[in-house]
Short mmCIF file of N, CA and C in Angstrom, two decimals:
data_model
loop_
_atom_site.label_atom_id
_atom_site.label_comp_id
_atom_site.label_asym_id
_atom_site.label_seq_id
_atom_site.Cartn_x
_atom_site.Cartn_y
_atom_site.Cartn_z
N MET A 1 24.95 -0.79 -14.42
CA MET A 1 24.78 -0.34 -13.06
C MET A 1 23.69 0.72 -13.03
N SER A 2 22.72 0.54 -12.15
CA SER A 2 21.63 1.51 -12.07
C SER A 2 21.76 2.33 -10.80
N SER A 3 21.42 3.58 -10.90
CA SER A 3 21.44 4.42 -9.71
C SER A 3 19.99 4.69 -9.33
N SER A 4 19.65 4.33 -8.10
CA SER A 4 18.29 4.59 -7.66
C SER A 4 18.32 5.78 -6.73
N LYS A 5 17.61 6.80 -7.11
CA LYS A 5 17.55 8.02 -6.34
C LYS A 5 16.21 8.06 -5.62
N THR A 6 16.22 8.35 -4.35
CA THR A 6 14.99 8.44 -3.59
C THR A 6 14.57 9.91 -3.53
N ALA A 7 13.30 10.14 -3.82
CA ALA A 7 12.79 11.51 -3.77
C ALA A 7 12.70 11.97 -2.31
N LYS A 8 12.97 13.23 -2.07
CA LYS A 8 12.91 13.77 -0.71
C LYS A 8 11.47 13.69 -0.18
N ARG A 9 11.35 13.15 1.02
CA ARG A 9 10.03 12.99 1.64
C ARG A 9 9.78 14.13 2.62
N PHE A 10 8.50 14.51 2.70
CA PHE A 10 8.08 15.55 3.62
C PHE A 10 7.01 14.99 4.54
N ARG A 11 7.19 15.14 5.84
CA ARG A 11 6.20 14.66 6.80
C ARG A 11 4.94 15.51 6.70
N THR A 12 3.79 14.85 6.91
CA THR A 12 2.52 15.55 6.88
C THR A 12 1.52 14.80 7.73
N LYS A 13 0.41 15.43 8.04
CA LYS A 13 -0.65 14.79 8.82
C LYS A 13 -2.00 15.02 8.16
N GLU A 14 -2.00 15.23 6.85
CA GLU A 14 -3.23 15.48 6.11
C GLU A 14 -4.10 14.22 6.05
N MET A 15 -5.40 14.42 5.98
CA MET A 15 -6.33 13.31 5.79
C MET A 15 -6.59 13.18 4.28
N ALA A 16 -6.84 11.96 3.86
CA ALA A 16 -7.09 11.71 2.44
C ALA A 16 -8.25 10.74 2.30
N SER A 17 -9.00 10.90 1.23
CA SER A 17 -10.01 9.89 0.90
C SER A 17 -9.44 9.07 -0.26
N VAL A 18 -9.66 7.76 -0.17
CA VAL A 18 -9.04 6.84 -1.11
C VAL A 18 -10.11 5.97 -1.75
N GLU A 19 -10.16 5.99 -3.06
CA GLU A 19 -11.04 5.10 -3.82
C GLU A 19 -10.14 4.04 -4.44
N VAL A 20 -10.47 2.76 -4.21
CA VAL A 20 -9.70 1.67 -4.77
C VAL A 20 -10.46 1.17 -6.00
N TYR A 21 -9.85 1.26 -7.17
CA TYR A 21 -10.53 0.80 -8.38
C TYR A 21 -10.85 -0.69 -8.25
N GLY A 22 -12.11 -1.03 -8.53
CA GLY A 22 -12.55 -2.42 -8.43
C GLY A 22 -13.19 -2.75 -7.09
N HIS A 23 -13.21 -1.80 -6.15
CA HIS A 23 -13.82 -2.01 -4.84
C HIS A 23 -14.82 -0.89 -4.58
N ILE A 24 -15.91 -1.22 -3.91
CA ILE A 24 -16.94 -0.24 -3.60
C ILE A 24 -16.60 0.47 -2.29
N GLY A 25 -16.83 1.76 -2.26
CA GLY A 25 -16.64 2.52 -1.04
C GLY A 25 -15.40 3.38 -1.07
N ILE A 26 -15.36 4.28 -0.10
CA ILE A 26 -14.25 5.22 0.04
C ILE A 26 -13.57 4.94 1.38
N LEU A 27 -12.26 4.88 1.36
CA LEU A 27 -11.47 4.70 2.58
C LEU A 27 -10.99 6.06 3.06
N VAL A 28 -10.78 6.18 4.35
CA VAL A 28 -10.17 7.38 4.92
C VAL A 28 -8.77 6.98 5.37
N ALA A 29 -7.79 7.80 5.02
CA ALA A 29 -6.41 7.49 5.38
C ALA A 29 -5.70 8.75 5.85
N LYS A 30 -4.67 8.53 6.66
CA LYS A 30 -3.80 9.62 7.10
C LYS A 30 -2.57 9.59 6.22
N LEU A 31 -2.27 10.70 5.61
CA LEU A 31 -1.08 10.86 4.79
C LEU A 31 0.06 11.17 5.75
N ARG A 32 1.04 10.27 5.88
CA ARG A 32 2.12 10.42 6.84
C ARG A 32 3.34 11.11 6.25
N ASN A 33 3.66 10.79 4.99
CA ASN A 33 4.72 11.53 4.31
C ASN A 33 4.44 11.51 2.82
N ILE A 34 5.03 12.47 2.15
CA ILE A 34 4.77 12.61 0.72
C ILE A 34 6.05 13.08 0.04
N SER A 35 6.21 12.67 -1.20
CA SER A 35 7.34 13.12 -2.01
C SER A 35 6.80 13.44 -3.40
N GLN A 36 7.68 13.79 -4.28
CA GLN A 36 7.26 14.09 -5.65
C GLN A 36 6.76 12.83 -6.36
N THR A 37 7.23 11.67 -5.94
CA THR A 37 6.91 10.43 -6.64
C THR A 37 5.91 9.52 -5.94
N GLY A 38 5.65 9.76 -4.65
CA GLY A 38 4.73 8.87 -3.94
C GLY A 38 4.46 9.34 -2.53
N ALA A 39 3.88 8.42 -1.73
CA ALA A 39 3.50 8.78 -0.37
C ALA A 39 3.37 7.53 0.49
N PHE A 40 3.29 7.75 1.81
CA PHE A 40 2.99 6.70 2.76
C PHE A 40 1.68 7.06 3.43
N LEU A 41 0.74 6.12 3.42
CA LEU A 41 -0.59 6.33 4.00
C LEU A 41 -0.86 5.29 5.07
N GLU A 42 -1.70 5.63 6.04
CA GLU A 42 -2.22 4.66 7.00
C GLU A 42 -3.73 4.71 6.91
N VAL A 43 -4.35 3.58 6.58
CA VAL A 43 -5.81 3.51 6.50
C VAL A 43 -6.37 3.65 7.91
N SER A 44 -7.32 4.57 8.09
CA SER A 44 -7.90 4.78 9.40
C SER A 44 -9.38 4.42 9.44
N GLN A 45 -10.00 4.30 8.27
CA GLN A 45 -11.43 3.99 8.25
C GLN A 45 -11.79 3.36 6.90
N GLY A 46 -12.55 2.27 6.96
CA GLY A 46 -12.98 1.60 5.74
C GLY A 46 -12.97 0.10 5.94
N ASP A 47 -13.53 -0.62 4.98
CA ASP A 47 -13.66 -2.06 5.13
C ASP A 47 -12.71 -2.85 4.24
N TYR A 48 -11.68 -2.19 3.70
CA TYR A 48 -10.71 -2.86 2.85
C TYR A 48 -9.37 -2.18 3.02
N VAL A 49 -8.32 -2.97 3.10
CA VAL A 49 -6.96 -2.41 3.12
C VAL A 49 -6.33 -2.73 1.77
N PRO A 50 -6.00 -1.71 1.00
CA PRO A 50 -5.41 -1.94 -0.32
C PRO A 50 -4.15 -2.79 -0.24
N GLN A 51 -3.94 -3.58 -1.27
CA GLN A 51 -2.81 -4.49 -1.36
C GLN A 51 -1.90 -4.07 -2.51
N LYS A 52 -0.69 -4.63 -2.53
CA LYS A 52 0.27 -4.34 -3.58
C LYS A 52 -0.39 -4.58 -4.94
N GLY A 53 -0.25 -3.61 -5.84
CA GLY A 53 -0.82 -3.71 -7.18
C GLY A 53 -2.16 -3.03 -7.34
N ASP A 54 -2.85 -2.72 -6.22
CA ASP A 54 -4.14 -2.02 -6.32
C ASP A 54 -3.93 -0.62 -6.88
N LEU A 55 -4.88 -0.18 -7.68
CA LEU A 55 -4.84 1.17 -8.26
C LEU A 55 -5.79 2.06 -7.47
N LEU A 56 -5.36 3.27 -7.19
CA LEU A 56 -6.10 4.17 -6.31
C LEU A 56 -6.37 5.52 -6.96
N ASN A 57 -7.44 6.14 -6.48
CA ASN A 57 -7.72 7.54 -6.76
C ASN A 57 -7.67 8.21 -5.39
N LEU A 58 -6.70 9.07 -5.18
CA LEU A 58 -6.45 9.69 -3.88
C LEU A 58 -6.84 11.16 -3.93
N THR A 59 -7.65 11.59 -2.96
CA THR A 59 -8.06 12.99 -2.89
C THR A 59 -7.64 13.55 -1.54
N VAL A 60 -6.89 14.64 -1.58
CA VAL A 60 -6.43 15.31 -0.36
C VAL A 60 -6.94 16.74 -0.40
N LYS A 61 -7.72 17.11 0.64
CA LYS A 61 -8.24 18.47 0.73
C LYS A 61 -7.34 19.26 1.68
N LEU A 62 -6.71 20.29 1.17
CA LEU A 62 -5.82 21.12 1.96
C LEU A 62 -6.59 22.36 2.42
N ASP A 63 -7.17 22.28 3.60
CA ASP A 63 -8.01 23.36 4.11
C ASP A 63 -7.24 24.66 4.30
N THR A 64 -5.98 24.55 4.73
CA THR A 64 -5.21 25.76 5.01
C THR A 64 -4.98 26.63 3.79
N VAL A 65 -4.93 26.01 2.60
CA VAL A 65 -4.75 26.80 1.38
C VAL A 65 -5.98 26.72 0.47
N ASP A 66 -7.06 26.12 0.98
CA ASP A 66 -8.32 26.01 0.26
C ASP A 66 -8.15 25.40 -1.13
N ARG A 67 -7.44 24.24 -1.17
CA ARG A 67 -7.22 23.53 -2.43
C ARG A 67 -7.46 22.05 -2.23
N THR A 68 -7.84 21.39 -3.30
CA THR A 68 -8.02 19.95 -3.28
C THR A 68 -7.15 19.35 -4.37
N HIS A 69 -6.39 18.32 -4.00
CA HIS A 69 -5.54 17.62 -4.97
C HIS A 69 -6.10 16.22 -5.18
N ASN A 70 -6.15 15.80 -6.43
CA ASN A 70 -6.65 14.48 -6.79
C ASN A 70 -5.61 13.83 -7.69
N VAL A 71 -5.10 12.66 -7.25
CA VAL A 71 -4.05 11.98 -8.01
C VAL A 71 -4.34 10.50 -8.13
N ALA A 72 -3.80 9.90 -9.16
CA ALA A 72 -3.87 8.44 -9.34
C ALA A 72 -2.59 7.85 -8.75
N ALA A 73 -2.72 6.63 -8.22
CA ALA A 73 -1.56 5.99 -7.62
C ALA A 73 -1.69 4.47 -7.69
N GLU A 74 -0.55 3.81 -7.49
CA GLU A 74 -0.53 2.36 -7.40
C GLU A 74 0.14 1.97 -6.09
N VAL A 75 -0.42 0.98 -5.41
CA VAL A 75 0.16 0.50 -4.16
C VAL A 75 1.40 -0.33 -4.52
N ILE A 76 2.56 0.06 -3.98
CA ILE A 76 3.78 -0.69 -4.27
C ILE A 76 4.16 -1.61 -3.12
N TRP A 77 3.63 -1.36 -1.93
CA TRP A 77 3.78 -2.29 -0.81
C TRP A 77 2.71 -1.97 0.23
N SER A 78 2.37 -2.98 1.03
CA SER A 78 1.45 -2.77 2.14
C SER A 78 1.86 -3.66 3.30
N LYS A 79 1.70 -3.14 4.50
CA LYS A 79 1.99 -3.89 5.72
C LYS A 79 1.03 -3.39 6.79
N GLY A 80 0.18 -4.29 7.28
CA GLY A 80 -0.83 -3.87 8.24
C GLY A 80 -1.75 -2.85 7.59
N LEU A 81 -1.91 -1.71 8.24
CA LEU A 81 -2.75 -0.64 7.69
C LEU A 81 -1.94 0.39 6.91
N GLY A 82 -0.63 0.18 6.78
CA GLY A 82 0.25 1.11 6.08
C GLY A 82 0.42 0.75 4.62
N LEU A 83 0.50 1.77 3.77
CA LEU A 83 0.65 1.59 2.32
C LEU A 83 1.73 2.50 1.78
N GLY A 84 2.56 1.96 0.93
CA GLY A 84 3.48 2.78 0.15
C GLY A 84 2.88 2.89 -1.24
N ILE A 85 2.72 4.10 -1.73
CA ILE A 85 2.12 4.29 -3.05
C ILE A 85 3.06 5.09 -3.94
N CYS A 86 2.96 4.86 -5.24
CA CYS A 86 3.67 5.71 -6.20
C CYS A 86 2.61 6.38 -7.08
N PHE A 87 2.82 7.63 -7.35
CA PHE A 87 1.90 8.38 -8.18
C PHE A 87 2.07 7.95 -9.63
N ILE A 88 0.96 7.87 -10.34
CA ILE A 88 1.00 7.53 -11.76
C ILE A 88 0.14 8.53 -12.52
N ASN A 89 0.35 8.59 -13.81
CA ASN A 89 -0.43 9.46 -14.67
C ASN A 89 -1.84 8.87 -14.79
N LYS A 90 -2.86 9.70 -14.68
CA LYS A 90 -4.25 9.22 -14.76
C LYS A 90 -4.53 8.48 -16.06
N ASP A 91 -3.79 8.83 -17.11
CA ASP A 91 -3.97 8.15 -18.40
C ASP A 91 -3.54 6.69 -18.34
N GLN A 92 -2.75 6.33 -17.33
CA GLN A 92 -2.26 4.96 -17.22
C GLN A 92 -3.22 4.03 -16.47
N ILE A 93 -4.24 4.57 -15.83
CA ILE A 93 -5.16 3.75 -15.03
C ILE A 93 -5.81 2.67 -15.88
N LEU A 94 -6.44 3.05 -16.97
CA LEU A 94 -7.13 2.07 -17.81
C LEU A 94 -6.16 1.02 -18.35
N GLU A 95 -5.01 1.47 -18.80
CA GLU A 95 -3.98 0.56 -19.33
C GLU A 95 -3.56 -0.47 -18.26
N ARG A 96 -3.34 -0.01 -17.05
CA ARG A 96 -2.92 -0.92 -15.97
C ARG A 96 -4.05 -1.84 -15.53
N MET A 97 -5.29 -1.33 -15.55
CA MET A 97 -6.43 -2.18 -15.20
C MET A 97 -6.59 -3.31 -16.23
N MET A 98 -6.41 -2.99 -17.49
CA MET A 98 -6.52 -3.99 -18.54
C MET A 98 -5.39 -5.01 -18.41
N ALA A 99 -4.19 -4.56 -18.07
CA ALA A 99 -3.07 -5.48 -17.88
C ALA A 99 -3.34 -6.43 -16.72
N LYS A 100 -3.92 -5.91 -15.63
CA LYS A 100 -4.24 -6.75 -14.47
C LYS A 100 -5.32 -7.77 -14.86
N ALA A 101 -6.31 -7.34 -15.62
CA ALA A 101 -7.40 -8.24 -16.02
C ALA A 101 -6.86 -9.35 -16.93
N GLY A 102 -5.89 -9.02 -17.74
CA GLY A 102 -5.30 -10.00 -18.64
C GLY A 102 -4.45 -11.03 -17.90
N ALA A 103 -4.04 -10.71 -16.68
CA ALA A 103 -3.20 -11.61 -15.90
C ALA A 103 -4.00 -12.75 -15.27
N PHE A 104 -5.32 -12.63 -15.26
CA PHE A 104 -6.15 -13.68 -14.63
C PHE A 104 -6.43 -14.82 -15.57
#
């Protein structure tokens, strides 16, 4: 029997820039909620909507505290312009990209 615990989510309205590995360009997204393990984003500008399995580099500039956060993530679901992402260790990006390439 497994127990699945959901991390507490916090509502936010921060803007984020999103780089999708394997795609050219930067997307602009609204960060709608965030937790210790992931976030929900809505793409607001760009020519690609990330799909389940896409790997991302997410940058959020927090003007109120004059800090910038940069994290790696994987899309775990997408619907319309909305994305559910889980944060991953940056060291895992190359490993996951190679695994995806091997699947073709």
